[in-house]
JSON list of C-alpha atoms in Angstrom, two decimals:
[
{"chain": "L", "resi": 1, "resn": "MET", "atom": "CA", "xyz": [15.83, 3.69, -16.47]},
{"chain": "L", "resi": 2, "resn": "LEU", "atom": "CA", "xyz": [16.51, 6.25, -19.70]},
{"chain": "L", "resi": 3, "resn": "LYS", "atom": "CA", "xyz": [20.57, 4.63, -18.90]},
{"chain": "L", "resi": 4, "resn": "PHE", "atom": "CA", "xyz": [19.00, 0.92, -19.52]},
{"chain": "L", "resi": 5, "resn": "ILE", "atom": "CA", "xyz": [17.47, 2.39, -22.45]},
{"chain": "L", "resi": 6, "resn": "LYS", "atom": "CA", "xyz": [20.66, 4.02, -23.99]},
{"chain": "L", "resi": 7, "resn": "SER", "atom": "CA", "xyz": [22.85, 1.10, -23.85]},
{"chain": "L", "resi": 8, "resn": "HIS", "atom": "CA", "xyz": [21.13, -1.05, -25.16]},
{"chain": "L", "resi": 9, "resn": "MET", "atom": "CA", "xyz": [19.46, 0.66, -27.68]},
{"chain": "L", "resi": 10, "resn": "SER", "atom": "CA", "xyz": [23.76, 1.83, -28.46]},
{"chain": "L", "resi": 11, "resn": "THR", "atom": "CA", "xyz": [24.24, -1.86, -29.06]},
{"chain": "L", "resi": 12, "resn": "ILE", "atom": "CA", "xyz": [22.31, -2.59, -31.99]},
{"chain": "L", "resi": 13, "resn": "GLY", "atom": "CA", "xyz": [23.57, -2.08, -34.81]},
{"chain": "L", "resi": 14, "resn": "GLY", "atom": "CA", "xyz": [21.47, 0.24, -37.45]},
{"chain": "L", "resi": 15, "resn": "ILE", "atom": "CA", "xyz": [19.63, 1.73, -35.36]},
{"chain": "L", "resi": 16, "resn": "GLU", "atom": "CA", "xyz": [19.70, 4.87, -36.91]},
{"chain": "L", "resi": 17, "resn": "ILE", "atom": "CA", "xyz": [17.69, 3.65, -40.21]},
{"chain": "L", "resi": 18, "resn": "TYR", "atom": "CA", "xyz": [14.27, 3.41, -37.81]},
{"chain": "L", "resi": 19, "resn": "PRO", "atom": "CA", "xyz": [13.43, 6.71, -36.89]},
{"chain": "L", "resi": 20, "resn": "LEU", "atom": "CA", "xyz": [14.01, 8.08, -40.98]},
{"chain": "L", "resi": 21, "resn": "ILE", "atom": "CA", "xyz": [12.34, 4.82, -42.13]},
{"chain": "L", "resi": 22, "resn": "SER", "atom": "CA", "xyz": [9.06, 5.92, -39.25]},
{"chain": "L", "resi": 23, "resn": "PHE", "atom": "CA", "xyz": [9.42, 9.43, -40.13]},
{"chain": "L", "resi": 24, "resn": "ILE", "atom": "CA", "xyz": [8.83, 8.16, -43.99]},
{"chain": "L", "resi": 25, "resn": "ILE", "atom": "CA", "xyz": [5.83, 5.93, -43.25]},
{"chain": "L", "resi": 26, "resn": "PHE", "atom": "CA", "xyz": [4.46, 9.36, -41.09]},
{"chain": "L", "resi": 27, "resn": "PHE", "atom": "CA", "xyz": [4.90, 11.68, -43.85]},
{"chain": "L", "resi": 28, "resn": "VAL", "atom": "CA", "xyz": [3.69, 8.72, -46.81]},
{"chain": "L", "resi": 29, "resn": "PHE", "atom": "CA", "xyz": [0.51, 8.54, -44.46]},
{"chain": "L", "resi": 30, "resn": "PHE", "atom": "CA", "xyz": [-0.31, 11.81, -44.41]},
{"chain": "L", "resi": 31, "resn": "LEU", "atom": "CA", "xyz": [0.64, 13.34, -48.17]},
{"chain": "L", "resi": 32, "resn": "ILE", "atom": "CA", "xyz": [-1.53, 10.16, -48.49]},
{"chain": "L", "resi": 33, "resn": "VAL", "atom": "CA", "xyz": [-4.40, 11.87, -46.10]},
{"chain": "L", "resi": 34, "resn": "ALA", "atom": "CA", "xyz": [-3.78, 15.24, -46.86]},
{"chain": "L", "resi": 35, "resn": "ILE", "atom": "CA", "xyz": [-4.66, 14.40, -50.85]},
{"chain": "L", "resi": 36, "resn": "LEU", "atom": "CA", "xyz": [-7.36, 12.37, -50.27]},
{"chain": "L", "resi": 37, "resn": "VAL", "atom": "CA", "xyz": [-9.01, 15.44, -48.20]},
{"chain": "L", "resi": 38, "resn": "PHE", "atom": "CA", "xyz": [-8.40, 18.20, -50.61]},
{"chain": "L", "resi": 39, "resn": "LYS", "atom": "CA", "xyz": [-9.94, 15.98, -53.32]},
{"chain": "L", "resi": 40, "resn": "GLU", "atom": "CA", "xyz": [-12.62, 15.41, -51.81]},
{"chain": "L", "resi": 41, "resn": "SER", "atom": "CA", "xyz": [-16.22, 17.35, -52.92]},
{"chain": "L", "resi": 42, "resn": "LYS", "atom": "CA", "xyz": [-17.88, 20.43, -51.06]},
{"chain": "L", "resi": 43, "resn": "GLU", "atom": "CA", "xyz": [-21.33, 17.91, -50.96]},
{"chain": "L", "resi": 44, "resn": "ASN", "atom": "CA", "xyz": [-20.15, 14.80, -49.39]},
{"chain": "L", "resi": 45, "resn": "ILE", "atom": "CA", "xyz": [-17.62, 16.88, -46.62]},
{"chain": "L", "resi": 46, "resn": "SER", "atom": "CA", "xyz": [-21.19, 19.36, -46.32]},
{"chain": "L", "resi": 47, "resn": "ILE", "atom": "CA", "xyz": [-22.97, 15.63, -45.85]},
{"chain": "L", "resi": 48, "resn": "MET", "atom": "CA", "xyz": [-20.66, 14.45, -43.30]},
{"chain": "L", "resi": 49, "resn": "SER", "atom": "CA", "xyz": [-20.83, 17.14, -41.05]},
{"chain": "L", "resi": 50, "resn": "ASN", "atom": "CA", "xyz": [-24.13, 16.96, -40.87]},
{"chain": "L", "resi": 51, "resn": "LEU", "atom": "CA", "xyz": [-23.54, 13.26, -39.64]},
{"chain": "L", "resi": 52, "resn": "PRO", "atom": "CA", "xyz": [-23.84, 13.82, -35.87]},
{"chain": "L", "resi": 53, "resn": "LEU", "atom": "CA", "xyz": [-26.55, 16.13, -36.16]},
{"chain": "L", "resi": 54, "resn": "GLU", "atom": "CA", "xyz": [-28.90, 13.83, -37.98]},
{"chain": "L", "resi": 55, "resn": "ASP", "atom": "CA", "xyz": [-31.39, 12.22, -36.75]},
{"chain": "L", "resi": 56, "resn": "GLU", "atom": "CA", "xyz": [-31.34, 7.70, -37.52]},
{"chain": "L", "resi": 57, "resn": "THR", "atom": "CA", "xyz": [-34.25, 7.35, -38.84]},
{"chain": "L", "resi": 58, "resn": "GLU", "atom": "CA", "xyz": [-33.48, 10.48, -41.51]},
{"chain": "L", "resi": 59, "resn": "HIS", "atom": "CA", "xyz": [-30.48, 9.12, -41.90]},
{"chain": "L", "resi": 60, "resn": "SER", "atom": "CA", "xyz": [-31.80, 5.67, -42.47]},
{"chain": "L", "resi": 61, "resn": "SER", "atom": "CA", "xyz": [-33.73, 7.79, -45.48]},
{"chain": "L", "resi": 62, "resn": "ASN", "atom": "CA", "xyz": [-31.09, 8.62, -47.57]},
{"chain": "L", "resi": 63, "resn": "ILE", "atom": "CA", "xyz": [-29.01, 5.70, -48.41]}
]
């Protein structure tokens, strides 16, 4: 099965660029998420971390 895939992949011209493009997309997305997480306020993170522990009535009254 792997030989079948390798033989077909080797016939496609310019296929070497796709892993690089995938890595760049992943890395840019990772950087954006990391920047957003580090810029988030401590208060908002505390509120979000306690959301699963709150009752629905408490959550709806805070909105």
